[in-house]
mmCIF file of C-alpha atoms and ligand atoms in Angstrom:
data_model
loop_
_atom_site.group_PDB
_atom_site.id
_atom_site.type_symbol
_atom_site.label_atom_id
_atom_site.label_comp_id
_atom_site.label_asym_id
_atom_site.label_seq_id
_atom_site.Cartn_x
_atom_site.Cartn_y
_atom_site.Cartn_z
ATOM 1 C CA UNK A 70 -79.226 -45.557 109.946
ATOM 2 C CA UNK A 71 -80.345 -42.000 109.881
ATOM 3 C CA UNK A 72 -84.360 -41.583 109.313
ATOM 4 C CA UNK A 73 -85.704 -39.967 106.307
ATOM 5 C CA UNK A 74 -87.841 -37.338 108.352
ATOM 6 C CA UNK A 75 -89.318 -35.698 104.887
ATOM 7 C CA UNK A 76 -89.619 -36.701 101.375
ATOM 8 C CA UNK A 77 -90.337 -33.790 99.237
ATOM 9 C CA UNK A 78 -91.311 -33.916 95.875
ATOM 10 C CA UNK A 79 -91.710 -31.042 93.180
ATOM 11 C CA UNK A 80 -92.672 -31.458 89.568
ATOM 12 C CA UNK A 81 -94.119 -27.725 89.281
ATOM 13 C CA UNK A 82 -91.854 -26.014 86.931
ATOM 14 C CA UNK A 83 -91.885 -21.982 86.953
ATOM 15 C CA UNK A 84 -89.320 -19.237 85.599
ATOM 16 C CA UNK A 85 -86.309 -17.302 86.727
ATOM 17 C CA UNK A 86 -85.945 -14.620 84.618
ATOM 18 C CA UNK A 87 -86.365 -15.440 81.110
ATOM 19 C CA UNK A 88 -83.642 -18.089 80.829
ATOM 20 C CA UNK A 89 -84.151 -20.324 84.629
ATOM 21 C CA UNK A 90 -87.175 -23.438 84.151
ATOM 22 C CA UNK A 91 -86.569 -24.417 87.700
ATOM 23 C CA UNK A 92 -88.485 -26.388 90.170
ATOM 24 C CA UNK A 93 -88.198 -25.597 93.675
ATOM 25 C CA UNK A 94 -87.017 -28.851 95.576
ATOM 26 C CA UNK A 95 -86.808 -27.160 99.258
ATOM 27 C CA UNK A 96 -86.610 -23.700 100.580
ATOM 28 C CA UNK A 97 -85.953 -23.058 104.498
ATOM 29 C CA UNK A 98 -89.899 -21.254 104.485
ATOM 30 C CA UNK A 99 -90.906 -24.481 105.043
ATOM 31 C CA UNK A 100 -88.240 -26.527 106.518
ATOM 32 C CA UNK A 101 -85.932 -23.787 108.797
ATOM 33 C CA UNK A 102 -83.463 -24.932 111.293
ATOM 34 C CA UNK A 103 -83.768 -28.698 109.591
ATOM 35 C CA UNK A 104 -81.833 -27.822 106.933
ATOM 36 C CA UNK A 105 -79.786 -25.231 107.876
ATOM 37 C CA UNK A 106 -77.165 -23.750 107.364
ATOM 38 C CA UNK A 107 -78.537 -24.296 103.495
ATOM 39 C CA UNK A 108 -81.534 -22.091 102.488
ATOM 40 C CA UNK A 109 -83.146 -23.310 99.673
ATOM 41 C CA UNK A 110 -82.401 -25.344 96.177
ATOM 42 C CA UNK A 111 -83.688 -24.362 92.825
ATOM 43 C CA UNK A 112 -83.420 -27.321 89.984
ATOM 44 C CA UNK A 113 -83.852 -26.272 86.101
ATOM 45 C CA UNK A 114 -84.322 -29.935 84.599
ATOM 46 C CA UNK A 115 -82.538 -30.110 80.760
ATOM 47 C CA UNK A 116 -84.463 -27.767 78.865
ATOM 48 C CA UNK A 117 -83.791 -27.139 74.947
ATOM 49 C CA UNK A 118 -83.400 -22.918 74.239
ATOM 50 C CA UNK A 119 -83.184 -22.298 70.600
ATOM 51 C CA UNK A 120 -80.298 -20.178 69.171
ATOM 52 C CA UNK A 121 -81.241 -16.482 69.914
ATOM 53 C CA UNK A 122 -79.189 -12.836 69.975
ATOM 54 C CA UNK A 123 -81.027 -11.750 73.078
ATOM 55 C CA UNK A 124 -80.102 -12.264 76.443
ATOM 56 C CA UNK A 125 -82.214 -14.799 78.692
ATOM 57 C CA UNK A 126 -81.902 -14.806 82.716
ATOM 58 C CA UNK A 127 -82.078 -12.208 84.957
ATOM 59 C CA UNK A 128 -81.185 -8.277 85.320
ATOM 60 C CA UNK A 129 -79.466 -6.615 87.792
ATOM 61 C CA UNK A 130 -80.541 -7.741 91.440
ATOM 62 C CA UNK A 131 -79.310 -7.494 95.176
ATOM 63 C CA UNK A 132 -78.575 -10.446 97.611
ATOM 64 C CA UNK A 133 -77.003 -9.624 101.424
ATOM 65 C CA UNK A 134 -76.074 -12.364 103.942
ATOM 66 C CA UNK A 135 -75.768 -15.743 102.610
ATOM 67 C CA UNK A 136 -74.170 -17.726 99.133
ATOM 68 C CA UNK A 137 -75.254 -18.720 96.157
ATOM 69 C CA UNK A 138 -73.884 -21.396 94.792
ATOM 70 C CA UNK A 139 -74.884 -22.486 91.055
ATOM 71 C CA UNK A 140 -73.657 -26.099 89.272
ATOM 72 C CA UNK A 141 -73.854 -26.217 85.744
ATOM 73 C CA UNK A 142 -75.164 -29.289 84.344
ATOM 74 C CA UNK A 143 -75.168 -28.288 80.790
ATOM 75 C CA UNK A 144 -75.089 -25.123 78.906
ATOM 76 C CA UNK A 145 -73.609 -21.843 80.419
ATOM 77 C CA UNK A 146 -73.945 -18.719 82.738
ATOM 78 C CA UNK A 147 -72.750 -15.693 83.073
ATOM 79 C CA UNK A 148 -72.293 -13.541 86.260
ATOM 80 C CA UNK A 149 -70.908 -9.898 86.732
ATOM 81 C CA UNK A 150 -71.271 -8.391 90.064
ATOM 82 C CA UNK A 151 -70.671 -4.764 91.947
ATOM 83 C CA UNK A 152 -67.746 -6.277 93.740
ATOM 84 C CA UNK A 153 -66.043 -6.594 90.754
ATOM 85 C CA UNK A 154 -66.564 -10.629 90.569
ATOM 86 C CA UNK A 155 -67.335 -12.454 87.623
ATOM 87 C CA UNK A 156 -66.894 -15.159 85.245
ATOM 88 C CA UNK A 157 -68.704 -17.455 82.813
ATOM 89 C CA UNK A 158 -69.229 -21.308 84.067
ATOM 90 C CA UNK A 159 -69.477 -23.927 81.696
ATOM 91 C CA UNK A 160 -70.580 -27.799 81.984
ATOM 92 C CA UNK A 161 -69.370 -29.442 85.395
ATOM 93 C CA UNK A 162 -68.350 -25.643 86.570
ATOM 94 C CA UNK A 163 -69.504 -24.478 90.067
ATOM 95 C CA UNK A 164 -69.544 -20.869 90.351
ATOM 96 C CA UNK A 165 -69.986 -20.571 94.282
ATOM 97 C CA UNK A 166 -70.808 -16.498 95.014
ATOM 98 C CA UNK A 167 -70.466 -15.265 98.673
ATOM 99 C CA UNK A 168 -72.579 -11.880 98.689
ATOM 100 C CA UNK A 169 -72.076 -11.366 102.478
ATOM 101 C CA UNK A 170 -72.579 -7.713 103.181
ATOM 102 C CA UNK A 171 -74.053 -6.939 100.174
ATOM 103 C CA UNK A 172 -73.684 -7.461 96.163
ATOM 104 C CA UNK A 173 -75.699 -6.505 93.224
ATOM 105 C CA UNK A 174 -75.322 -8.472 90.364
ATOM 106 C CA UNK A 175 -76.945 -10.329 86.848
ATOM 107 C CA UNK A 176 -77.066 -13.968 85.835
ATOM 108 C CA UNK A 177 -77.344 -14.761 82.323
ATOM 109 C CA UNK A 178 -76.655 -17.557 79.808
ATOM 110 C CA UNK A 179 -73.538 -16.976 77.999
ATOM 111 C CA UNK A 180 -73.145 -15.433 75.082
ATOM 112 C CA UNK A 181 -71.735 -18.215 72.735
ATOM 113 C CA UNK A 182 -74.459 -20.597 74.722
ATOM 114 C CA UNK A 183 -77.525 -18.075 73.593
ATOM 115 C CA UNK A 184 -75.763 -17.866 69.944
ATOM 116 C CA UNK A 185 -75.458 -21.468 69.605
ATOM 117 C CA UNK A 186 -78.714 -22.707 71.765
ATOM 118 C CA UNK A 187 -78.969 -26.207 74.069
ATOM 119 C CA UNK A 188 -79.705 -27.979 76.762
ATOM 120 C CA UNK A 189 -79.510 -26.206 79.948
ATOM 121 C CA UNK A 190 -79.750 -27.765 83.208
ATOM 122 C CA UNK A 191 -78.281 -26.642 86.195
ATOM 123 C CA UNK A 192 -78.865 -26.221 89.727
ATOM 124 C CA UNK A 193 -78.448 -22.926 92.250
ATOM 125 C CA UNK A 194 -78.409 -23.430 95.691
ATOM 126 C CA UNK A 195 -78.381 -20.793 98.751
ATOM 127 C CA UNK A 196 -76.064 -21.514 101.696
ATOM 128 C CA UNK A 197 -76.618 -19.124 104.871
ATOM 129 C CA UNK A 198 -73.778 -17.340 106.509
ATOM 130 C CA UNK A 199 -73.225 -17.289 110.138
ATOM 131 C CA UNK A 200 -74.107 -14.034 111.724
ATOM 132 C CA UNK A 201 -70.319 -13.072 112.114
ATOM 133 C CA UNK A 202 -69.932 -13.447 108.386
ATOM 134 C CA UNK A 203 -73.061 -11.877 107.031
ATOM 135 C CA UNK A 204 -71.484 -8.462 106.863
ATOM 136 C CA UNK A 205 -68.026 -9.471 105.668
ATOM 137 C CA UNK A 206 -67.281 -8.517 102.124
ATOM 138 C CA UNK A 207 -68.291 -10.242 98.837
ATOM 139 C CA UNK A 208 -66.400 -13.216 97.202
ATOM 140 C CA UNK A 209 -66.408 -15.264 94.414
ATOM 141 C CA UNK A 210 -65.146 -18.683 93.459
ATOM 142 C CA UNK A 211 -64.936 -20.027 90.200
ATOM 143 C CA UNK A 212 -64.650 -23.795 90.173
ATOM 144 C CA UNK A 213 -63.698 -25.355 87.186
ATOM 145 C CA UNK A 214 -64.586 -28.887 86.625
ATOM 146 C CA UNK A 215 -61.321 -30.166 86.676
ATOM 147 C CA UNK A 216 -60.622 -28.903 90.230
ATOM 148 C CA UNK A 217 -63.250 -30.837 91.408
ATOM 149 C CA UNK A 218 -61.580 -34.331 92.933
ATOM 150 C CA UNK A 219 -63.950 -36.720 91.470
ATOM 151 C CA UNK A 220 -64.405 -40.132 93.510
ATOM 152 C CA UNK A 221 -65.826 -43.597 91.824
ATOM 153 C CA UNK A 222 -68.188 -45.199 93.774
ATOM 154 C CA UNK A 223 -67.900 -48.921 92.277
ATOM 155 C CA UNK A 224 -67.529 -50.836 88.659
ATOM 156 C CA UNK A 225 -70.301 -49.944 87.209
ATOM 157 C CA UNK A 226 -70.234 -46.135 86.797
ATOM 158 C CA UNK A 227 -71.269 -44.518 89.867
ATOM 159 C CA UNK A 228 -69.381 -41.363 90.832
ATOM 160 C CA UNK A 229 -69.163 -38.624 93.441
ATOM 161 C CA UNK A 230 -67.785 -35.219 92.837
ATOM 162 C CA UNK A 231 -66.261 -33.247 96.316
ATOM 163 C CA UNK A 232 -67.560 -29.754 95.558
ATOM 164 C CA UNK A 233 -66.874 -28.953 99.680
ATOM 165 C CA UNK A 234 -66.088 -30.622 102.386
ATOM 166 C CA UNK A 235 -64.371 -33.806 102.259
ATOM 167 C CA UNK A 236 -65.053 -37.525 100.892
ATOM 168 C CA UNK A 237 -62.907 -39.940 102.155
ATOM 169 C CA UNK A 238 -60.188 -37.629 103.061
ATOM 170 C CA UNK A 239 -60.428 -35.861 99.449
ATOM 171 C CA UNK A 240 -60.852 -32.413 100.177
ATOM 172 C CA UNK A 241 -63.712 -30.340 98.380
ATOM 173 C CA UNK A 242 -62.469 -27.901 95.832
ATOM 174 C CA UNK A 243 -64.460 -24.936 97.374
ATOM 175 C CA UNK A 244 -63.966 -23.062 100.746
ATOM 176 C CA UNK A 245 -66.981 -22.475 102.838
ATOM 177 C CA UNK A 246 -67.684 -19.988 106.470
ATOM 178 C CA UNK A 247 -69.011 -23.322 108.008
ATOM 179 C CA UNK A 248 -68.711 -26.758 107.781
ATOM 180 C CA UNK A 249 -70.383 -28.182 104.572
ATOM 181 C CA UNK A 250 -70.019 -31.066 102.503
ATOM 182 C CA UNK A 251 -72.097 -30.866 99.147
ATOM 183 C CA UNK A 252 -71.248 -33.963 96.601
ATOM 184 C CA UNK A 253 -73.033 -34.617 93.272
ATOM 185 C CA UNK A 254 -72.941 -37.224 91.057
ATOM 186 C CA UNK A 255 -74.826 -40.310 89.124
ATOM 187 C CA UNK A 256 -75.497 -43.436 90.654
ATOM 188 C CA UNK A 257 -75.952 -46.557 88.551
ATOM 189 C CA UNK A 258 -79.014 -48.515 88.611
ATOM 190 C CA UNK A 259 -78.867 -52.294 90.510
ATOM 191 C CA UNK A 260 -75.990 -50.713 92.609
ATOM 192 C CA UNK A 261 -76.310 -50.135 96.084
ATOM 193 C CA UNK A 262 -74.610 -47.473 98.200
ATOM 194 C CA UNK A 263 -73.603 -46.887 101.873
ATOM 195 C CA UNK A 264 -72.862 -42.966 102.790
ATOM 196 C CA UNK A 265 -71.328 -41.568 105.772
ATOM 197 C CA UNK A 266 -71.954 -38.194 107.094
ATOM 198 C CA UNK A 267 -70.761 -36.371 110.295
ATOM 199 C CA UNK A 268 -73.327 -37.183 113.446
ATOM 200 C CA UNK A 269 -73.238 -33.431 114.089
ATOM 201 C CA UNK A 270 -74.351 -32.291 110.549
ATOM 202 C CA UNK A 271 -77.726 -31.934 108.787
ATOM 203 C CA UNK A 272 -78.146 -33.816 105.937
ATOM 204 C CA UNK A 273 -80.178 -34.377 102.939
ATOM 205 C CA UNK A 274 -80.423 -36.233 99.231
ATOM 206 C CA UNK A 275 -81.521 -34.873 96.506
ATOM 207 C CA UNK A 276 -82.757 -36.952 93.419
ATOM 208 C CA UNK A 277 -82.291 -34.652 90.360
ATOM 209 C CA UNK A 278 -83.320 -37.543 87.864
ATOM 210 C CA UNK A 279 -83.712 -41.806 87.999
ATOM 211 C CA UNK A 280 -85.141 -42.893 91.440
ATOM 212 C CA UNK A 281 -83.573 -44.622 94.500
ATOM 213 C CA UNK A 282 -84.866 -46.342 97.765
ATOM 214 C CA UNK A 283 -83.594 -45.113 101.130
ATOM 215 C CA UNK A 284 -82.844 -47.081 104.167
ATOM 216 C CA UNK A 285 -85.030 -49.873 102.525
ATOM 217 C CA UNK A 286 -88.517 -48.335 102.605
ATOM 218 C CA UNK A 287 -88.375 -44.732 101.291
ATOM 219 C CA UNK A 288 -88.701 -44.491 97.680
ATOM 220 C CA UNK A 289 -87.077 -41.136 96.030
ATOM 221 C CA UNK A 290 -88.050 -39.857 92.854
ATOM 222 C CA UNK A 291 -86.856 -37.164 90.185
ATOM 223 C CA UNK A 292 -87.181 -33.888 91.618
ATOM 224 C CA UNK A 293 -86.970 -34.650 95.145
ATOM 225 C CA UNK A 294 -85.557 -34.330 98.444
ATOM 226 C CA UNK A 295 -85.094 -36.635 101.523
ATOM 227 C CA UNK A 296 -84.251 -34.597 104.665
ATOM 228 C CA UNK A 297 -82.279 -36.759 107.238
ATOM 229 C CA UNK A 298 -82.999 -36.826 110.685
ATOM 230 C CA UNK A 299 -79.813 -35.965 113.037
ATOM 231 C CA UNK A 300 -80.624 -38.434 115.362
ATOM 232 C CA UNK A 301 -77.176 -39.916 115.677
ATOM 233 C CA UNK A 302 -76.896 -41.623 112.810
ATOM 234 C CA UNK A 303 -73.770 -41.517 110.545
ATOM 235 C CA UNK A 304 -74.774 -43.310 107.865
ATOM 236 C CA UNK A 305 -77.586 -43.773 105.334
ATOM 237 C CA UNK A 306 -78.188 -46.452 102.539
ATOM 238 C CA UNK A 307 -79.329 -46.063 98.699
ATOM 239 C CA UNK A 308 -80.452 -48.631 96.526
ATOM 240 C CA UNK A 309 -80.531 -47.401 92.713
ATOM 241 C CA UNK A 310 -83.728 -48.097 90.962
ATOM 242 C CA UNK A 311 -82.855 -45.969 87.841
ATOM 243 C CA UNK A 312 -79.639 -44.225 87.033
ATOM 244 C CA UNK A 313 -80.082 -41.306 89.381
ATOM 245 C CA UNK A 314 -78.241 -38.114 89.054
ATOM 246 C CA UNK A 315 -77.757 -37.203 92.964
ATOM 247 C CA UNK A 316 -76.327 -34.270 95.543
ATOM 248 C CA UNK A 317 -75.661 -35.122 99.379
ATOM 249 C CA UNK A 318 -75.604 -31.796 101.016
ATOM 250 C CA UNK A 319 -74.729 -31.842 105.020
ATOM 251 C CA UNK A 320 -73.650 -29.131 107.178
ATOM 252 C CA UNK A 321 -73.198 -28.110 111.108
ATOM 253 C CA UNK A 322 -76.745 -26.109 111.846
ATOM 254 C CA UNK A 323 -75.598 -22.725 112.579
ATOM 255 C CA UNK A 324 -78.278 -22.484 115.574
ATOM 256 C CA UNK A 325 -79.298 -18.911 114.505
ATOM 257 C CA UNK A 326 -82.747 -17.427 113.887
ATOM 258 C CA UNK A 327 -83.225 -16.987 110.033
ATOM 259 C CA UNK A 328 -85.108 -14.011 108.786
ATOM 260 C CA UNK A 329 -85.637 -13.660 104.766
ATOM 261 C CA UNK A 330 -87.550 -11.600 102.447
ATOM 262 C CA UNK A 331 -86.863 -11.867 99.098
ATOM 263 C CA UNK A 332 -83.122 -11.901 97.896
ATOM 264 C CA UNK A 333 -81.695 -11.161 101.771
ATOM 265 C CA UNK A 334 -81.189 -13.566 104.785
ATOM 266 C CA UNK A 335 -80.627 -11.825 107.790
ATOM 267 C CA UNK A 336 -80.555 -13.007 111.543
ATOM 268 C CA UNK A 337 -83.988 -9.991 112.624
ATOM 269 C CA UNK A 338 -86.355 -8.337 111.136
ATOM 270 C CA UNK A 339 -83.767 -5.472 112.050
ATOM 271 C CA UNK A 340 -81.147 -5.968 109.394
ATOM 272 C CA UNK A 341 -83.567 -7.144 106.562
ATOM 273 C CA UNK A 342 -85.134 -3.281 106.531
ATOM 274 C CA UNK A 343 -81.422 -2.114 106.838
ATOM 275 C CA UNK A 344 -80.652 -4.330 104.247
ATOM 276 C CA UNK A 345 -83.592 -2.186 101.930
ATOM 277 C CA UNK A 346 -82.491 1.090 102.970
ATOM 278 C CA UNK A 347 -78.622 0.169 102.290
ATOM 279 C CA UNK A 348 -79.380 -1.213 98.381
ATOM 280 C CA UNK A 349 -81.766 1.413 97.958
ATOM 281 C CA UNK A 350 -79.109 4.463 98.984
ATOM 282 C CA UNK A 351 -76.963 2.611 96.791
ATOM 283 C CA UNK A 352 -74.321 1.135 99.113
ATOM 284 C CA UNK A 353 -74.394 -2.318 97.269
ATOM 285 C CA UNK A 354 -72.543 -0.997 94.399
ATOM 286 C CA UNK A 355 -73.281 -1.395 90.943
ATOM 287 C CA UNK A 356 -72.295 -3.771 87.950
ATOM 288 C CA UNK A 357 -69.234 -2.344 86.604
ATOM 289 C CA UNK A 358 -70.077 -1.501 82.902
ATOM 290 C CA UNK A 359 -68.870 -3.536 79.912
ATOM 291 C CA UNK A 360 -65.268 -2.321 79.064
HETATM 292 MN MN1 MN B 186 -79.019 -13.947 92.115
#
């Protein structure tokens, strides 16, 4: 069975934009090449917002050479960005955003979901692009929940949700620029699961709420992540403690160096200034205005 190399935990909330509580449950500062091709993995725990008029989230903002890819739990966003892509994703909606060479763009809650207030819980996730595809252009995907082939685990509830990749030959409903296989889903408590990932691909579990024990000795809570090793290993057990709402993320490592700073992901130093100068001279575009 593959070994848990890292098991991360992160109850520190802080805010994204006005309208994002999340907790950071990895980012590739810390764990790089381990993880990659994904980058990092922000988790905003159900949160009650009270009806309002104004608009909570975040204004107008670049990204160049990766993906982000945001899961709504509950309550809705709203995206508009300079390449024309947009779209408002509600409960069990992925909205997977490819900004490639370069996109500006805002992320809000929806309109009828600020006018009517919640719980919001979601999760957004940042997925690198190989070199050859960091300066194609920008794409969007809006995944509705009922393109997403959803998978039961066993008779007591537990389910698994193909987002990308493939699950037992059901193919994920998103297309990705390397291989990738990100599942969510809950997993009942008493139950006990056996998952299978390609040798070749990184791998982690991430425990969004309930807790589980891994391989038999590695206890993972709410708000955390287990890294896999990729020693070899296809397969990895979980034994469910507490209902646990859960995402298995693997991928091929795309073997490149990473350089970020801020909302760009580049391959040097190199392309992040270029990456400065060319949203700064305007070449990103900008948000098409409200017809
Ligand atoms: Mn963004």
């Amino acid at each position: 069975m593959r070994k848990v190399i890292a098991n991360i935990n992160n109850n520190q909330m802080h805010w994204v934009g006005d309208g994002f509580p999340v907790r950071n449950l990895f980012s590739y500062d810390r764990l790089g090449q381990a993880i990659s091709p994904f980058l990092l993995l922000d988790y905003a725990a159900p949160y009650p917002f009270q009806p309002t008029t104004e608009k909570h989230g975040v204004g107008s903002h670049p990204h160049r050479g990766f993906e982000t890819v945001t899961i709504a739990y509950s309550g809705e966003v709203s995206h508009r960005d300079s390449s024309g892509g947009g779209g408002t994703i509600k409960t069990g909606d992925v909205q997977w955003m490819t900004a490639a060479s370069g996109v500006v763009h805002e992320e809000f809650h929806s309109t009828d979901f600020a006018r009517d207030g919640g719980i919001f819980e979601m999760v957004q996730l940042w997925v690198n692009l190989p070199a050859k595809d960091k300066m194609t252009p920008p794409k969007y995907q809006g995944i509705t929940a009922d393109e997403i082939p959803n998978v039961t685990l066993d008779d007591e509830g537990s389910n698994l949700r193909v987002i990308a990749g493939e699950y037992l030959n059901q193919k994920g409903a998103a297309s990705t620029y390397s291989p990738v296989n990100m599942w969510d889903g809950v997993l009942r408590a008493g139950t006990t699961h056996r998952f299978f990932v390609p040798v070749t691909h990184n791998a982690m579990l991430v425990i969004l709420n309930g807790e589980v024990v891994v391989n038999g000795d590695q206890t993972v809570k709410a708000n955390s992540v287990a890294v896999l090793a990729r020693d070899g290993e296809a397969d990895f057990e979980v034994v469910v403690n507490q209902d646990a709402k859960f995402l298995i993320l693997t991928g091929e490592p795309l073997n490149e160096p990473i350089e970020g700073y801020g909302p760009f992901v580049m391959n040097t130093q190199a392309e992040i200034k270029q990456a400065f100068v060319d949203f700064q001279s305007g070449k990103f575009g900008e948000i098409p205005t409200e017809a």
